[in-house]
Amino acid sequence: MPQPGPYVYPRPFPAPRPETPAETTTRLRPVRTRHPVRTAAAAVCVVLGLGLIGGAATGAWLTSDSSADDARGTYAVGRSAWHSVPVDTLFPRTLRGDGAGPGGADRIWTRLAVAPDGGCRPALDPLLARALGPVGCERLLRATYADATTSSVTTVGVIFTEGDAAAMKSLSARFAEQRLDRRTDLMPRAHPVKGTAAAGFGDRQRASWSVHVLTEVPVIVFAVSGFADGRTVTDPQPAAAAMTEGATTAAAQAGLGHEAKGIADRIERGLRRTVTDLMEKPE
């Protein structure tokens, strides 16, 4: 609701002209007696007008307060989702990526393993942990997936933060303005899985990545992809760049940008739906 501006005092009335003597032959017009019904109607109109103004102001205040309560409720539910949502809901065993591949090709990803939940610092590069510091870290959950051909592997992570709505919006704006999601020194770490296609998926194998700071809930979703054969990648590229037409890096030509973005998007959508369902559950 816009704030009222400073009170503006009305312009003073122009100075009255000197009275001129009335002609003695002019008769004064009689003043009509006010009709009681008209007087009552005018009073009712004034009361109704004041009531409407007051009601509108009260309604706006209540709406604003209700919106703030809803936002706080969504944040509280979102922040606690890490221990109230089943792991198979947060990280489905199979993810379908209809149209998620290069040229709109369909993708299917199979979960290889879920990492033990824990804090953020052991799982994030120090510089990325520092960049996310303003919103804190409540819990970090990760899972690693492989594509249907087992030629690529992707680790997806969900960071449940301690930040409020203002802190999350500020961090999101900072990531956008400074393009922090495109810096190679802020890549998330991979989660290798022994005995699987992701056994050799480490820091030097990271090829493409995506980091998204949500503002509706206190969550950051990231994904990092690489080749399943464990090859070292010397020119990693953020997913947004690797997905552009004409990109020639190894990550772009192998579709690893699509892998990281496609998996991250589906995990994020699932989380949003889950939080919405939790909010709508009757108490």
Coordinates of C-alpha atoms in Angstrom, one line a residue:
M1 CA 0.0 0.0 0.0
P2 CA 1.6 3.4 -1.0
Q3 CA 2.6 5.5 2.0
P4 CA 0.8 8.8 2.3
G5 CA 2.9 11.8 1.4
P6 CA 3.4 14.9 3.5
Y7 CA 0.3 16.8 4.3
V8 CA -0.1 19.7 1.9
Y9 CA -1.8 22.8 3.4
P10 CA -4.5 24.3 1.2
R11 CA -3.7 27.6 -0.5
P12 CA -5.1 30.5 1.5
F13 CA -8.3 32.1 0.3
P14 CA -7.8 35.3 -1.7
A15 CA -8.2 38.4 0.4
P16 CA -11.8 39.6 0.6
R17 CA -12.7 42.7 -1.4
P18 CA -13.9 45.7 0.6
E19 CA -17.6 45.7 1.2
T20 CA -19.6 47.9 -1.0
P21 CA -22.7 49.6 0.5
A22 CA -25.8 47.6 -0.4
E23 CA -28.6 49.5 -2.2
T24 CA -31.2 50.4 0.3
T25 CA -33.9 49.3 -2.1
T26 CA -32.6 45.7 -2.3
R27 CA -34.6 43.1 -0.4
L28 CA -32.7 40.2 1.2
R29 CA -33.7 36.7 -0.1
P30 CA -35.2 34.5 2.5
V31 CA -33.1 31.5 3.5
R32 CA -34.8 28.2 2.8
T33 CA -35.3 25.9 5.7
R34 CA -33.3 22.7 5.3
H35 CA -35.4 19.6 4.7
P36 CA -34.8 17.1 7.5
V37 CA -34.8 14.1 5.1
R38 CA -32.1 15.6 3.0
T39 CA -30.0 16.4 6.0
A40 CA -30.3 12.8 7.2
A41 CA -29.4 11.4 3.8
A42 CA -26.3 13.6 3.6
A43 CA -25.2 12.4 7.0
V44 CA -25.7 8.8 6.0
C45 CA -23.6 9.3 2.9
V46 CA -20.8 10.8 4.9
V47 CA -20.8 7.8 7.3
L48 CA -20.9 5.3 4.5
G49 CA -18.0 7.1 2.7
L50 CA -15.9 7.1 5.8
G51 CA -16.7 3.4 6.4
L52 CA -15.7 2.5 2.8
I53 CA -12.4 4.3 3.2
G54 CA -11.7 2.7 6.5
G55 CA -12.7 -0.7 5.2
A56 CA -10.4 -0.4 2.2
A57 CA -7.5 0.6 4.4
T58 CA -8.1 -2.2 6.9
G59 CA -8.5 -4.7 4.0
A60 CA -5.2 -3.7 2.5
W61 CA -3.5 -4.0 5.8
L62 CA -5.0 -7.4 6.4
T63 CA -4.1 -8.6 2.9
S64 CA -0.5 -7.4 3.4
D65 CA -0.3 -9.0 6.8
S66 CA -1.8 -12.3 5.4
S67 CA 0.7 -12.3 2.5
A68 CA 3.6 -11.9 4.9
D69 CA 2.2 -14.8 7.0
D70 CA 1.9 -17.0 4.0
A71 CA 5.5 -16.3 3.0
R72 CA 6.7 -17.1 6.5
G73 CA 4.7 -20.3 6.5
T74 CA 6.0 -21.4 3.1
Y75 CA 9.6 -20.8 4.3
A76 CA 9.1 -22.7 7.5
V77 CA 7.6 -25.7 5.5
G78 CA 10.3 -25.5 2.9
R79 CA 13.1 -25.3 5.4
S80 CA 11.9 -28.5 7.2
A81 CA 11.2 -30.5 4.0
W82 CA 14.6 -32.1 4.1
H83 CA 13.6 -34.4 7.1
S84 CA 9.9 -34.7 6.3
V85 CA 9.9 -35.7 2.6
P86 CA 10.8 -39.3 1.6
V87 CA 14.1 -39.5 -0.3
D88 CA 12.4 -41.2 -3.2
T89 CA 10.1 -38.2 -3.5
L90 CA 12.9 -35.7 -3.3
F91 CA 15.2 -37.7 -5.6
P92 CA 13.1 -40.1 -7.6
R93 CA 14.7 -43.4 -8.7
T94 CA 14.0 -42.5 -12.3
L95 CA 13.7 -39.1 -13.9
R96 CA 12.0 -38.5 -17.2
G97 CA 13.3 -35.6 -19.3
D98 CA 10.8 -35.3 -22.2
G99 CA 12.4 -32.9 -24.6
A100 CA 15.3 -32.1 -22.2
G101 CA 18.1 -33.2 -24.4
P102 CA 19.8 -31.4 -27.3
G103 CA 17.4 -30.6 -30.1
G104 CA 14.5 -31.5 -27.9
A105 CA 15.5 -35.2 -27.5
D106 CA 14.0 -37.1 -24.6
R107 CA 16.1 -38.2 -21.7
I108 CA 15.8 -40.7 -18.9
W109 CA 18.1 -40.7 -15.9
T110 CA 18.5 -43.4 -13.3
R111 CA 19.6 -42.7 -9.7
L112 CA 22.8 -44.4 -8.8
A113 CA 23.0 -43.4 -5.1
V114 CA 22.0 -40.8 -2.5
A115 CA 24.8 -39.2 -0.5
P116 CA 24.5 -39.1 3.3
D117 CA 22.9 -35.8 4.3
G118 CA 25.1 -33.4 6.1
G119 CA 26.5 -29.9 6.2
C120 CA 27.5 -27.8 3.2
R121 CA 31.2 -27.2 3.7
P122 CA 32.5 -30.7 3.2
A123 CA 30.5 -30.9 -0.1
L124 CA 31.2 -27.5 -1.5
D125 CA 34.3 -25.8 -2.7
P126 CA 35.4 -23.2 -0.1
L127 CA 34.7 -20.2 -2.5
L128 CA 31.2 -21.4 -3.3
A129 CA 30.5 -22.0 0.4
R130 CA 31.6 -18.5 1.1
A131 CA 29.3 -17.1 -1.6
L132 CA 26.4 -18.9 -0.1
G133 CA 27.3 -17.9 3.4
P134 CA 24.8 -15.0 3.8
V135 CA 21.9 -17.4 3.8
G136 CA 23.5 -20.1 5.9
C137 CA 23.1 -23.9 5.5
E138 CA 20.5 -25.9 7.3
R139 CA 21.2 -29.2 5.4
L140 CA 22.6 -30.4 2.1
L141 CA 21.2 -33.5 0.3
R142 CA 22.7 -34.9 -2.9
A143 CA 22.1 -37.7 -5.4
T144 CA 24.0 -38.9 -8.5
Y145 CA 22.2 -40.0 -11.7
A146 CA 23.4 -41.6 -14.9
D147 CA 21.7 -41.2 -18.3
A148 CA 20.2 -44.2 -20.2
T149 CA 23.3 -44.9 -22.2
T150 CA 25.5 -44.6 -19.1
S151 CA 27.7 -42.2 -21.0
S152 CA 27.2 -39.3 -18.6
V153 CA 26.7 -38.8 -14.9
T154 CA 25.3 -35.9 -12.9
T155 CA 25.2 -35.0 -9.2
V156 CA 22.3 -32.9 -8.2
G157 CA 22.1 -31.2 -4.8
V158 CA 19.5 -29.4 -2.7
I159 CA 20.7 -26.9 -0.1
F160 CA 18.1 -26.0 2.6
T161 CA 19.2 -22.6 3.8
E162 CA 18.7 -20.7 7.1
G163 CA 17.9 -17.4 5.2
D164 CA 14.6 -15.5 5.2
A165 CA 12.9 -14.2 2.1
A166 CA 14.9 -11.0 2.1
A167 CA 18.2 -12.8 2.3
M168 CA 17.2 -15.3 -0.4
K169 CA 16.1 -12.5 -2.8
S170 CA 19.3 -10.6 -2.1
L171 CA 21.5 -13.7 -2.9
S172 CA 19.5 -14.4 -6.0
A173 CA 19.9 -10.9 -7.3
R174 CA 23.7 -11.1 -6.5
F175 CA 24.0 -14.3 -8.5
A176 CA 22.2 -12.7 -11.4
E177 CA 24.0 -9.4 -11.4
Q178 CA 27.5 -10.8 -10.9
R179 CA 26.8 -13.9 -13.0
L180 CA 28.2 -16.1 -10.2
D181 CA 26.4 -19.2 -11.6
R182 CA 28.9 -19.0 -14.6
R183 CA 32.1 -18.9 -12.7
T184 CA 34.2 -22.0 -12.9
D185 CA 35.6 -21.4 -9.4
L186 CA 32.1 -21.7 -8.0
M187 CA 31.3 -25.1 -9.5
P188 CA 29.5 -27.5 -7.1
R189 CA 31.4 -30.7 -6.2
A190 CA 30.4 -34.1 -7.7
H191 CA 29.5 -37.1 -5.6
P192 CA 31.3 -40.2 -6.9
V193 CA 29.7 -43.6 -6.4
K194 CA 31.9 -46.7 -6.1
G195 CA 31.0 -49.6 -8.3
T196 CA 28.9 -47.6 -10.7
A197 CA 29.4 -45.4 -13.8
A198 CA 30.1 -42.5 -11.4
A199 CA 33.0 -44.2 -9.7
G200 CA 35.5 -41.8 -11.2
F201 CA 33.4 -38.7 -11.1
G202 CA 35.5 -36.2 -9.1
D203 CA 36.5 -32.5 -9.3
R204 CA 38.6 -32.9 -12.4
Q205 CA 35.8 -34.6 -14.3
R206 CA 33.3 -31.8 -13.9
A207 CA 32.2 -30.6 -17.3
S208 CA 29.0 -28.5 -16.9
W209 CA 26.9 -27.2 -14.0
S210 CA 23.9 -25.2 -13.0
V211 CA 23.2 -23.3 -9.7
H212 CA 19.7 -21.8 -9.0
V213 CA 18.9 -19.7 -5.9
L214 CA 15.1 -20.0 -5.3
T215 CA 13.2 -17.1 -3.6
E216 CA 9.8 -18.8 -3.0
V217 CA 11.4 -21.2 -0.6
P218 CA 14.8 -21.2 1.3
V219 CA 16.4 -23.6 -1.1
I220 CA 19.3 -23.6 -3.6
V221 CA 19.4 -26.3 -6.3
F222 CA 22.5 -27.2 -8.2
A223 CA 23.7 -29.9 -10.6
V224 CA 27.1 -30.8 -12.1
S225 CA 27.7 -33.3 -14.9
G226 CA 30.6 -35.1 -16.4
F227 CA 31.6 -38.1 -18.6
A228 CA 31.0 -41.5 -17.2
D229 CA 34.4 -42.7 -18.4
G230 CA 36.2 -40.5 -15.9
R231 CA 38.0 -38.4 -18.4
T232 CA 39.5 -35.1 -17.2
V233 CA 37.8 -32.0 -18.5
T234 CA 40.0 -28.9 -19.1
D235 CA 37.3 -26.5 -20.4
P236 CA 34.2 -26.9 -18.2
Q237 CA 31.2 -24.7 -19.3
P238 CA 28.1 -23.5 -17.4
A239 CA 24.9 -25.2 -18.5
A240 CA 23.4 -22.0 -19.9
A241 CA 26.4 -21.5 -22.2
A242 CA 26.8 -25.2 -23.1
M243 CA 23.2 -25.3 -24.2
T244 CA 23.5 -22.4 -26.7
E245 CA 23.5 -23.1 -30.4
G246 CA 26.9 -23.3 -31.9
A247 CA 28.8 -24.1 -28.6
T248 CA 31.8 -26.2 -29.4
T249 CA 33.2 -27.3 -26.0
A250 CA 33.3 -31.0 -25.2
A251 CA 30.6 -30.4 -22.6
A252 CA 28.3 -28.7 -25.2
Q253 CA 28.8 -31.3 -27.9
A254 CA 28.1 -34.1 -25.5
G255 CA 24.9 -32.4 -24.2
L256 CA 26.2 -32.2 -20.7
G257 CA 24.8 -28.8 -20.2
H258 CA 21.3 -30.3 -21.0
E259 CA 22.0 -33.1 -18.5
A260 CA 22.8 -30.7 -15.6
K261 CA 20.0 -28.3 -16.4
G262 CA 17.4 -31.0 -17.1
I263 CA 18.0 -32.9 -13.9
A264 CA 18.2 -29.8 -11.8
D265 CA 14.9 -28.5 -13.2
R266 CA 13.1 -31.7 -12.5
I267 CA 14.3 -31.9 -8.9
E268 CA 13.4 -28.3 -8.4
R269 CA 9.9 -28.8 -9.8
G270 CA 9.3 -31.8 -7.6
L271 CA 10.4 -29.9 -4.5
R272 CA 8.0 -27.0 -5.4
R273 CA 5.1 -29.4 -5.8
T274 CA 6.0 -31.2 -2.5
V275 CA 6.1 -27.9 -0.5
T276 CA 2.8 -26.8 -2.1
D277 CA 1.2 -30.2 -1.1
L278 CA 2.5 -29.8 2.5
M279 CA 1.1 -26.3 2.7
E280 CA -2.3 -27.5 1.6
K281 CA -2.5 -30.4 4.0
P282 CA -5.2 -29.9 6.6
E283 CA -3.9 -29.5 10.1

